[in-house]
Amino acid sequence: SALCCMRRETKDLQQFFVCFQRLNEGAANAVFSIQPHQSVKNASGFLFVAVRDSGKIATVIPAKLVLDKVLRVSKGLPKSLRSEVIVDGFMADVRPLFVSPRTATGTNQTLEEINLEQHLMAHLPVVLFDEGMSALKTMVPAIQSLSGAAQFGILLPDMSTESGQNITFEIKPKWLAQSPAAPPDAIRCRTCALQFSRGKGIPVDYICPLRLSNEDPAADADVAHIRRWATNALSVQLRTNTNAQLPQEIALDTLVDRVVTYFTTGDGRRLLLHLKKLQATLDSEGILQRYARPRDDFNFVYDLRLAMTLRDCSLFVVVPVHDGDITSKLADLDFKSAEKIDDWRDKETTLIDEGWYT
């Protein structure tokens, strides 16, 4: 079966119609929210259809079943993967790292049995017909259609803040273990070194990833940094997101306490330590060793691509305003292309040669 998005002009189907709004735009992708169809007079709208039996059976999907999702579309840039390839890579290569029996990596390093599926987003591929692509390109002109090929998007859970219910903020865990290529006298982690090299200063809601993944039981200073970071991250949302509202009877410190607990002793810490272990296991030698090996070393390259995938993901943290547990979901787990290896090498070499680690 396949899920398709198409435009139709039939009044009988208006209850199924949806429309799209630009939600976010990154370097390689654009994300659109899915909204109820507003116009009563306009009999034209978009709808989702499940197609089965080689196209012989089509079932219209009720709008309410997709309104809690977002549509992510690739811009079609060089070295970026098509949406259907991303979904395949997520299911075959990335997801087993979080939901898997005891297994081994390509370089025969053992990973223990784990189940962190609650932190993964369901990825639903959807075929976008030409009318849908045209509407999306109107909102994000940078989207490039694929000539002679079907265009896919990905339906993902909508992690946006719900007014009066929760506050969502995004973090990028990045390199939770130091780069294997870092100099012995490094005073900065890989992420901080890159941050300094860009000369843009440190954002108020930034925290060194090593503070989030420090396993030293005596690291009391890290808790203070995590508290300051949590306060800033929530405060930024309250200032900039109109849906992020805190009732008068709820103190910001109450939410901060819960976030700190989540990332120091709760599920958030368990997830980040798992990411750290994966990164260190999959890339124990460093990108520069790629050029000390034969060019056909498939296992080394495969594991490196997985490690870099895990170093470039996002984590959406949903903090309930009232009672309820904090939840979090990983996003942007796109299995990295081998075409980026030279870029990774050049970036690492620059950080070392220009002294950004030290």
mmCIF file of C-alpha atoms in Angstrom:
data_model
loop_
_atom_site.group_PDB
_atom_site.id
_atom_site.type_symbol
_atom_site.label_atom_id
_atom_site.label_comp_id
_atom_site.label_asym_id
_atom_site.label_seq_id
_atom_site.Cartn_x
_atom_site.Cartn_y
_atom_site.Cartn_z
ATOM 1 C CA SER A 1 0.000 0.000 0.000
ATOM 2 C CA ALA A 2 1.030 3.618 -0.471
ATOM 3 C CA LEU A 3 -0.046 6.917 1.042
ATOM 4 C CA CYS A 4 -0.641 9.740 -1.428
ATOM 5 C CA CYS A 5 -1.471 13.433 -1.167
ATOM 6 C CA MET A 6 -3.500 14.971 -3.982
ATOM 7 C CA ARG A 7 -5.789 17.873 -4.801
ATOM 8 C CA ARG A 8 -9.450 17.281 -5.545
ATOM 9 C CA GLU A 9 -12.381 19.530 -6.439
ATOM 10 C CA THR A 10 -15.347 17.673 -5.008
ATOM 11 C CA LYS A 11 -17.719 19.131 -2.427
ATOM 12 C CA ASP A 12 -18.546 15.650 -1.176
ATOM 13 C CA LEU A 13 -14.937 15.290 0.012
ATOM 14 C CA GLN A 14 -14.624 18.621 1.834
ATOM 15 C CA GLN A 15 -14.683 16.944 5.236
ATOM 16 C CA PHE A 16 -11.417 15.223 4.269
ATOM 17 C CA PHE A 17 -9.655 18.347 2.962
ATOM 18 C CA VAL A 18 -6.561 19.789 4.630
ATOM 19 C CA CYS A 19 -4.217 22.662 3.871
ATOM 20 C CA PHE A 20 -0.527 23.246 4.549
ATOM 21 C CA GLN A 21 1.321 26.031 6.344
ATOM 22 C CA ARG A 22 5.067 26.604 6.401
ATOM 23 C CA LEU A 23 6.296 25.651 9.875
ATOM 24 C CA ASN A 24 10.070 25.499 9.651
ATOM 25 C CA GLU A 25 12.843 25.507 7.086
ATOM 26 C CA GLY A 26 16.327 24.064 7.351
ATOM 27 C CA ALA A 27 19.243 23.861 4.976
ATOM 28 C CA ALA A 28 18.073 20.628 3.337
ATOM 29 C CA ASN A 29 14.387 20.286 4.241
ATOM 30 C CA ALA A 30 11.189 22.226 4.779
ATOM 31 C CA VAL A 31 8.496 21.298 7.298
ATOM 32 C CA PHE A 32 4.806 22.119 6.937
ATOM 33 C CA SER A 33 2.011 21.892 9.475
ATOM 34 C CA ILE A 34 -1.241 20.265 8.384
ATOM 35 C CA GLN A 35 -4.303 22.384 9.095
ATOM 36 C CA PRO A 36 -8.059 21.851 8.680
ATOM 37 C CA HIS A 37 -9.461 23.139 5.402
ATOM 38 C CA GLN A 38 -10.903 26.590 6.182
ATOM 39 C CA SER A 39 -12.854 27.638 3.108
ATOM 40 C CA VAL A 40 -16.473 26.513 2.873
ATOM 41 C CA LYS A 41 -17.005 28.094 -0.545
ATOM 42 C CA ASN A 42 -13.879 26.624 -2.125
ATOM 43 C CA ALA A 43 -14.606 23.052 -3.189
ATOM 44 C CA SER A 44 -10.928 22.398 -3.921
ATOM 45 C CA GLY A 45 -8.530 21.028 -1.328
ATOM 46 C CA PHE A 46 -5.801 18.527 -0.512
ATOM 47 C CA LEU A 47 -6.485 15.119 0.930
ATOM 48 C CA PHE A 48 -4.553 12.002 1.859
ATOM 49 C CA VAL A 49 -5.439 8.706 0.235
ATOM 50 C CA ALA A 50 -4.261 5.179 1.032
ATOM 51 C CA VAL A 51 -3.830 3.200 -2.188
ATOM 52 C CA ARG A 52 -3.768 -0.600 -2.152
ATOM 53 C CA ASP A 53 -3.861 -3.549 -4.507
ATOM 54 C CA SER A 54 -1.730 -1.912 -7.221
ATOM 55 C CA GLY A 55 -3.918 1.175 -7.305
ATOM 56 C CA LYS A 56 -7.230 -0.652 -7.585
ATOM 57 C CA ILE A 57 -8.428 0.350 -4.100
ATOM 58 C CA ALA A 58 -8.195 3.887 -2.710
ATOM 59 C CA THR A 59 -9.345 4.911 0.771
ATOM 60 C CA VAL A 60 -9.615 8.568 1.738
ATOM 61 C CA ILE A 61 -7.981 9.301 5.109
ATOM 62 C CA PRO A 62 -10.082 11.417 7.525
ATOM 63 C CA ALA A 63 -8.467 14.803 8.125
ATOM 64 C CA LYS A 64 -8.406 14.305 11.907
ATOM 65 C CA LEU A 65 -5.939 11.431 11.478
ATOM 66 C CA VAL A 66 -3.253 13.675 9.955
ATOM 67 C CA LEU A 67 -3.800 16.971 11.796
ATOM 68 C CA ASP A 68 -1.417 15.850 14.557
ATOM 69 C CA LYS A 69 1.393 15.398 12.045
ATOM 70 C CA VAL A 70 3.739 17.533 9.976
ATOM 71 C CA LEU A 71 4.896 17.040 6.407
ATOM 72 C CA ARG A 72 8.629 17.142 5.812
ATOM 73 C CA VAL A 73 9.861 17.666 2.252
ATOM 74 C CA SER A 74 13.414 17.557 0.929
ATOM 75 C CA LYS A 75 14.622 20.597 -0.995
ATOM 76 C CA GLY A 76 16.362 18.280 -3.443
ATOM 77 C CA LEU A 77 19.826 19.780 -2.930
ATOM 78 C CA PRO A 78 23.073 18.028 -3.946
ATOM 79 C CA LYS A 79 24.321 15.458 -1.397
ATOM 80 C CA SER A 80 20.909 15.402 0.298
ATOM 81 C CA LEU A 81 18.819 12.253 0.247
ATOM 82 C CA ARG A 82 15.343 11.841 -1.189
ATOM 83 C CA SER A 83 12.559 11.321 1.329
ATOM 84 C CA GLU A 84 11.895 7.695 0.403
ATOM 85 C CA VAL A 85 15.608 6.921 0.801
ATOM 86 C CA ILE A 86 15.571 8.591 4.222
ATOM 87 C CA VAL A 87 12.659 6.421 5.359
ATOM 88 C CA ASP A 88 14.361 3.250 4.102
ATOM 89 C CA GLY A 89 17.610 4.186 5.852
ATOM 90 C CA PHE A 90 15.800 5.017 9.076
ATOM 91 C CA MET A 91 13.976 1.685 9.186
ATOM 92 C CA ALA A 92 16.849 -0.529 8.037
ATOM 93 C CA ASP A 93 19.904 1.129 9.576
ATOM 94 C CA VAL A 94 19.019 3.670 12.285
ATOM 95 C CA ARG A 95 15.975 2.277 14.083
ATOM 96 C CA PRO A 96 17.685 -1.035 15.008
ATOM 97 C CA LEU A 97 20.211 0.963 17.051
ATOM 98 C CA PHE A 98 17.378 1.908 19.413
ATOM 99 C CA VAL A 99 15.058 -1.086 19.135
ATOM 100 C CA SER A 100 17.177 -4.171 18.799
ATOM 101 C CA PRO A 101 18.235 -7.437 20.379
ATOM 102 C CA ARG A 102 21.894 -7.877 21.217
ATOM 103 C CA THR A 103 23.691 -7.248 17.934
ATOM 104 C CA ALA A 104 27.008 -6.287 16.381
ATOM 105 C CA THR A 105 28.112 -3.309 14.307
ATOM 106 C CA GLY A 106 29.808 -3.571 10.942
ATOM 107 C CA THR A 107 33.165 -3.635 12.735
ATOM 108 C CA ASN A 108 31.993 -6.440 15.039
ATOM 109 C CA GLN A 109 31.543 -4.383 18.207
ATOM 110 C CA THR A 110 28.675 -5.636 20.332
ATOM 111 C CA LEU A 111 25.660 -3.503 21.220
ATOM 112 C CA GLU A 112 23.458 -4.672 24.094
ATOM 113 C CA GLU A 113 19.730 -5.330 23.839
ATOM 114 C CA ILE A 114 17.813 -2.063 24.101
ATOM 115 C CA ASN A 115 14.328 -0.666 23.544
ATOM 116 C CA LEU A 116 14.101 3.103 23.273
ATOM 117 C CA GLU A 117 11.309 3.158 20.715
ATOM 118 C CA GLN A 118 9.395 5.781 22.711
ATOM 119 C CA HIS A 119 12.064 8.281 21.641
ATOM 120 C CA LEU A 120 11.680 7.569 17.912
ATOM 121 C CA MET A 121 9.275 9.230 15.501
ATOM 122 C CA ALA A 122 7.174 7.110 13.167
ATOM 123 C CA HIS A 123 8.199 7.896 9.575
ATOM 124 C CA LEU A 124 5.376 7.598 7.028
ATOM 125 C CA PRO A 125 6.368 8.137 3.373
ATOM 126 C CA VAL A 126 3.778 9.920 1.252
ATOM 127 C CA VAL A 127 3.678 10.433 -2.519
ATOM 128 C CA LEU A 128 3.133 14.103 -3.374
ATOM 129 C CA PHE A 129 1.304 14.751 -6.627
ATOM 130 C CA ASP A 130 2.278 17.736 -8.770
ATOM 131 C CA GLU A 131 -0.447 20.035 -7.419
ATOM 132 C CA GLY A 132 0.750 19.426 -3.872
ATOM 133 C CA MET A 133 4.368 20.092 -4.776
ATOM 134 C CA SER A 134 3.394 23.329 -6.509
ATOM 135 C CA ALA A 135 1.538 24.522 -3.415
ATOM 136 C CA LEU A 136 4.502 23.711 -1.167
ATOM 137 C CA LYS A 137 6.964 25.415 -3.527
ATOM 138 C CA THR A 138 4.853 28.563 -3.356
ATOM 139 C CA MET A 139 5.570 28.700 0.379
ATOM 140 C CA VAL A 140 9.204 27.517 0.120
ATOM 141 C CA PRO A 141 10.605 28.390 -3.334
ATOM 142 C CA ALA A 142 13.897 26.594 -2.557
ATOM 143 C CA ILE A 143 12.182 23.206 -2.973
ATOM 144 C CA GLN A 144 13.306 21.599 -6.223
ATOM 145 C CA SER A 145 11.071 19.054 -7.920
ATOM 146 C CA LEU A 146 12.626 15.838 -9.151
ATOM 147 C CA SER A 147 12.391 15.543 -12.915
ATOM 148 C CA GLY A 148 11.007 12.244 -14.133
ATOM 149 C CA ALA A 149 10.554 10.798 -10.638
ATOM 150 C CA ALA A 150 7.808 10.641 -8.052
ATOM 151 C CA GLN A 151 8.212 13.175 -5.262
ATOM 152 C CA PHE A 152 7.916 11.883 -1.715
ATOM 153 C CA GLY A 153 7.471 13.591 1.621
ATOM 154 C CA ILE A 154 7.499 12.203 5.155
ATOM 155 C CA LEU A 155 4.692 12.452 7.695
ATOM 156 C CA LEU A 156 6.057 12.887 11.221
ATOM 157 C CA PRO A 157 4.467 13.613 14.610
ATOM 158 C CA ASP A 158 3.836 17.300 15.260
ATOM 159 C CA MET A 159 5.984 18.214 18.261
ATOM 160 C CA SER A 160 4.872 21.845 18.402
ATOM 161 C CA THR A 161 3.973 23.467 21.708
ATOM 162 C CA GLU A 162 0.272 23.160 22.577
ATOM 163 C CA SER A 163 -0.977 26.343 24.203
ATOM 164 C CA GLY A 164 -1.795 25.820 27.866
ATOM 165 C CA GLN A 165 -0.735 22.164 27.710
ATOM 166 C CA ASN A 166 3.017 21.986 27.283
ATOM 167 C CA ILE A 167 6.188 23.745 26.220
ATOM 168 C CA THR A 168 8.386 22.102 23.605
ATOM 169 C CA PHE A 169 12.016 23.014 23.075
ATOM 170 C CA GLU A 170 14.593 21.532 20.738
ATOM 171 C CA ILE A 171 18.167 20.593 21.504
ATOM 172 C CA LYS A 172 20.887 19.192 19.279
ATOM 173 C CA PRO A 173 22.863 16.642 21.331
ATOM 174 C CA LYS A 174 25.688 16.668 18.756
ATOM 175 C CA TRP A 175 28.977 15.020 19.834
ATOM 176 C CA LEU A 176 28.255 13.521 23.258
ATOM 177 C CA ALA A 177 31.740 11.984 23.346
ATOM 178 C CA GLN A 178 34.932 13.802 22.418
ATOM 179 C CA SER A 179 36.149 13.384 18.843
ATOM 180 C CA PRO A 180 38.705 10.551 18.559
ATOM 181 C CA ALA A 181 40.728 12.927 16.369
ATOM 182 C CA ALA A 182 40.903 15.712 18.980
ATOM 183 C CA PRO A 183 44.418 16.692 20.127
ATOM 184 C CA PRO A 184 45.533 15.258 23.500
ATOM 185 C CA ASP A 185 45.700 18.786 24.954
ATOM 186 C CA ALA A 186 42.189 19.758 23.801
ATOM 187 C CA ILE A 187 40.297 22.061 26.160
ATOM 188 C CA ARG A 188 37.107 22.053 24.093
ATOM 189 C CA CYS A 189 34.866 19.274 22.856
ATOM 190 C CA ARG A 190 34.201 18.840 19.143
ATOM 191 C CA THR A 191 30.911 20.760 19.300
ATOM 192 C CA CYS A 192 32.337 23.667 21.296
ATOM 193 C CA ALA A 193 35.380 23.844 19.001
ATOM 194 C CA LEU A 194 33.094 24.191 15.985
ATOM 195 C CA GLN A 195 30.977 26.769 17.825
ATOM 196 C CA PHE A 196 34.047 28.904 18.555
ATOM 197 C CA SER A 197 35.366 28.544 14.997
ATOM 198 C CA ARG A 198 32.233 30.163 13.603
ATOM 199 C CA GLY A 199 32.837 33.323 15.612
ATOM 200 C CA LYS A 200 29.162 33.878 16.350
ATOM 201 C CA GLY A 201 29.374 33.606 20.111
ATOM 202 C CA ILE A 202 27.540 31.127 22.305
ATOM 203 C CA PRO A 203 23.709 31.127 22.134
ATOM 204 C CA VAL A 204 21.960 31.653 25.453
ATOM 205 C CA ASP A 205 20.324 28.219 25.254
ATOM 206 C CA TYR A 206 23.558 26.362 24.383
ATOM 207 C CA ILE A 207 25.190 23.778 26.622
ATOM 208 C CA CYS A 208 28.359 21.787 26.051
ATOM 209 C CA PRO A 209 27.191 18.254 25.119
ATOM 210 C CA LEU A 210 29.822 16.704 27.381
ATOM 211 C CA ARG A 211 28.052 18.217 30.389
ATOM 212 C CA LEU A 212 24.872 16.387 29.408
ATOM 213 C CA SER A 213 26.691 13.075 28.997
ATOM 214 C CA ASN A 214 29.280 13.268 31.796
ATOM 215 C CA GLU A 215 29.317 9.955 33.673
ATOM 216 C CA ASP A 216 31.540 11.160 36.518
ATOM 217 C CA PRO A 217 29.401 10.899 39.693
ATOM 218 C CA ALA A 218 31.296 13.831 41.214
ATOM 219 C CA ALA A 219 30.379 16.241 38.403
ATOM 220 C CA ASP A 220 28.242 18.557 40.551
ATOM 221 C CA ALA A 221 29.173 21.540 38.398
ATOM 222 C CA ASP A 222 27.431 19.921 35.437
ATOM 223 C CA VAL A 223 24.093 19.942 37.274
ATOM 224 C CA ALA A 224 24.388 23.700 37.762
ATOM 225 C CA HIS A 225 25.112 24.130 34.048
ATOM 226 C CA ILE A 226 22.173 21.897 33.131
ATOM 227 C CA ARG A 227 19.882 23.950 35.378
ATOM 228 C CA ARG A 228 21.033 27.203 33.788
ATOM 229 C CA TRP A 229 20.605 25.715 30.314
ATOM 230 C CA ALA A 230 17.102 24.400 31.109
ATOM 231 C CA THR A 231 16.072 27.801 32.466
ATOM 232 C CA ASN A 232 17.338 29.557 29.351
ATOM 233 C CA ALA A 233 15.806 27.019 26.947
ATOM 234 C CA LEU A 234 12.349 27.342 28.505
ATOM 235 C CA SER A 235 12.649 31.124 28.824
ATOM 236 C CA VAL A 236 13.488 31.466 25.128
ATOM 237 C CA GLN A 237 10.297 29.583 24.251
ATOM 238 C CA LEU A 238 8.200 31.731 26.586
ATOM 239 C CA ARG A 239 9.594 34.885 24.958
ATOM 240 C CA THR A 240 9.453 33.850 21.321
ATOM 241 C CA ASN A 241 6.662 31.275 20.960
ATOM 242 C CA THR A 242 3.154 32.710 21.261
ATOM 243 C CA ASN A 243 1.795 29.253 22.110
ATOM 244 C CA ALA A 244 4.199 28.853 25.034
ATOM 245 C CA GLN A 245 2.338 30.192 28.036
ATOM 246 C CA LEU A 246 2.861 29.598 31.735
ATOM 247 C CA PRO A 247 -0.182 29.952 34.027
ATOM 248 C CA GLN A 248 0.323 32.319 36.955
ATOM 249 C CA GLU A 249 0.062 29.497 39.464
ATOM 250 C CA ILE A 250 2.941 27.584 37.813
ATOM 251 C CA ALA A 251 6.470 28.800 38.560
ATOM 252 C CA LEU A 252 9.146 28.487 35.886
ATOM 253 C CA ASP A 253 11.430 26.840 38.456
ATOM 254 C CA THR A 254 8.925 23.984 38.750
ATOM 255 C CA LEU A 255 9.365 23.136 35.075
ATOM 256 C CA VAL A 256 13.115 23.666 35.294
ATOM 257 C CA ASP A 257 13.359 21.183 38.186
ATOM 258 C CA ARG A 258 11.589 18.553 36.103
ATOM 259 C CA VAL A 259 13.836 19.133 33.089
ATOM 260 C CA VAL A 260 16.951 18.879 35.268
ATOM 261 C CA THR A 261 15.720 15.607 36.757
ATOM 262 C CA TYR A 262 14.880 14.278 33.292
ATOM 263 C CA PHE A 263 18.423 14.865 32.045
ATOM 264 C CA THR A 264 20.319 13.908 35.199
ATOM 265 C CA THR A 265 18.501 10.823 36.492
ATOM 266 C CA GLY A 266 15.525 10.214 34.175
ATOM 267 C CA ASP A 267 14.758 8.866 30.710
ATOM 268 C CA GLY A 268 16.493 11.803 29.048
ATOM 269 C CA ARG A 269 19.809 10.828 30.605
ATOM 270 C CA ARG A 270 19.318 7.183 29.639
ATOM 271 C CA LEU A 271 18.736 8.233 26.036
ATOM 272 C CA LEU A 272 21.722 10.595 25.859
ATOM 273 C CA LEU A 273 24.078 8.030 27.391
ATOM 274 C CA HIS A 274 22.874 5.516 24.815
ATOM 275 C CA LEU A 275 23.581 8.023 22.037
ATOM 276 C CA LYS A 276 27.018 8.655 23.524
ATOM 277 C CA LYS A 277 27.811 4.946 23.608
ATOM 278 C CA LEU A 278 26.672 4.499 20.018
ATOM 279 C CA GLN A 279 28.754 7.436 18.804
ATOM 280 C CA ALA A 280 31.879 6.186 20.562
ATOM 281 C CA THR A 281 31.346 2.574 19.471
ATOM 282 C CA LEU A 282 30.587 3.313 15.835
ATOM 283 C CA ASP A 283 33.446 5.805 15.447
ATOM 284 C CA SER A 284 36.239 4.812 17.797
ATOM 285 C CA GLU A 285 39.093 5.888 15.492
ATOM 286 C CA GLY A 286 37.996 9.182 13.953
ATOM 287 C CA ILE A 287 37.302 10.492 10.477
ATOM 288 C CA LEU A 288 40.975 11.095 9.682
ATOM 289 C CA GLN A 289 41.600 7.347 9.863
ATOM 290 C CA ARG A 290 39.378 6.967 6.818
ATOM 291 C CA TYR A 291 42.344 7.979 4.692
ATOM 292 C CA ALA A 292 44.676 5.527 6.372
ATOM 293 C CA ARG A 293 42.445 2.684 5.205
ATOM 294 C CA PRO A 294 41.642 1.106 1.840
ATOM 295 C CA ARG A 295 38.995 3.045 -0.074
ATOM 296 C CA ASP A 296 36.765 -0.035 -0.173
ATOM 297 C CA ASP A 297 36.581 -0.485 3.613
ATOM 298 C CA PHE A 298 32.799 -0.772 3.657
ATOM 299 C CA ASN A 299 32.355 -1.529 7.358
ATOM 300 C CA PHE A 300 34.419 1.442 8.532
ATOM 301 C CA VAL A 301 32.511 3.816 6.263
ATOM 302 C CA TYR A 302 29.126 2.330 7.180
ATOM 303 C CA ASP A 303 29.719 2.716 10.926
ATOM 304 C CA LEU A 304 31.129 6.216 10.451
ATOM 305 C CA ARG A 305 28.007 7.261 8.543
ATOM 306 C CA LEU A 306 25.839 5.959 11.376
ATOM 307 C CA ALA A 307 27.936 7.786 13.978
ATOM 308 C CA MET A 308 27.674 11.059 12.057
ATOM 309 C CA THR A 309 23.926 10.526 11.710
ATOM 310 C CA LEU A 310 23.640 10.323 15.491
ATOM 311 C CA ARG A 311 25.807 13.444 15.865
ATOM 312 C CA ASP A 312 23.510 15.540 13.718
ATOM 313 C CA CYS A 313 20.075 14.671 15.080
ATOM 314 C CA SER A 314 17.676 16.825 17.081
ATOM 315 C CA LEU A 315 15.781 16.056 20.267
ATOM 316 C CA PHE A 316 12.367 17.601 20.876
ATOM 317 C CA VAL A 317 11.600 17.805 24.588
ATOM 318 C CA VAL A 318 7.939 18.191 25.578
ATOM 319 C CA VAL A 319 7.419 19.572 29.088
ATOM 320 C CA PRO A 320 3.809 19.421 30.375
ATOM 321 C CA VAL A 321 2.737 22.671 32.010
ATOM 322 C CA HIS A 322 0.671 20.823 34.604
ATOM 323 C CA ASP A 323 0.997 17.193 35.672
ATOM 324 C CA GLY A 324 2.472 14.554 33.431
ATOM 325 C CA ASP A 325 5.810 13.096 32.444
ATOM 326 C CA ILE A 326 8.292 14.829 30.179
ATOM 327 C CA THR A 327 8.620 13.079 26.829
ATOM 328 C CA SER A 328 11.169 13.477 24.065
ATOM 329 C CA LYS A 329 11.528 12.416 20.446
ATOM 330 C CA LEU A 330 14.584 12.238 18.217
ATOM 331 C CA ALA A 331 14.333 13.877 14.802
ATOM 332 C CA ASP A 332 16.543 14.283 11.728
ATOM 333 C CA LEU A 333 17.897 10.744 11.965
ATOM 334 C CA ASP A 334 18.674 10.709 8.248
ATOM 335 C CA PHE A 335 21.311 8.089 7.467
ATOM 336 C CA LYS A 336 24.200 10.209 6.217
ATOM 337 C CA SER A 337 25.462 9.818 2.680
ATOM 338 C CA ALA A 338 29.013 8.605 2.046
ATOM 339 C CA GLU A 339 29.368 11.629 -0.246
ATOM 340 C CA LYS A 340 29.836 13.783 2.864
ATOM 341 C CA ILE A 341 32.956 12.001 4.088
ATOM 342 C CA ASP A 342 35.374 14.435 2.455
ATOM 343 C CA ASP A 343 33.453 17.349 3.992
ATOM 344 C CA TRP A 344 33.714 15.761 7.448
ATOM 345 C CA ARG A 345 37.446 15.251 6.988
ATOM 346 C CA ASP A 346 38.011 18.841 5.877
ATOM 347 C CA LYS A 347 36.046 20.234 8.820
ATOM 348 C CA GLU A 348 37.947 18.103 11.348
ATOM 349 C CA THR A 349 41.292 19.016 9.800
ATOM 350 C CA THR A 350 40.447 22.721 9.961
ATOM 351 C CA LEU A 351 39.455 22.531 13.633
ATOM 352 C CA ILE A 352 42.758 20.830 14.474
ATOM 353 C CA ASP A 353 45.077 22.890 12.262
ATOM 354 C CA GLU A 354 43.574 26.232 13.289
ATOM 355 C CA GLY A 355 43.718 25.372 16.986
ATOM 356 C CA TRP A 356 40.012 25.523 17.784
ATOM 357 C CA TYR A 357 40.247 22.521 20.111
ATOM 358 C CA THR A 358 43.010 24.153 22.128
#
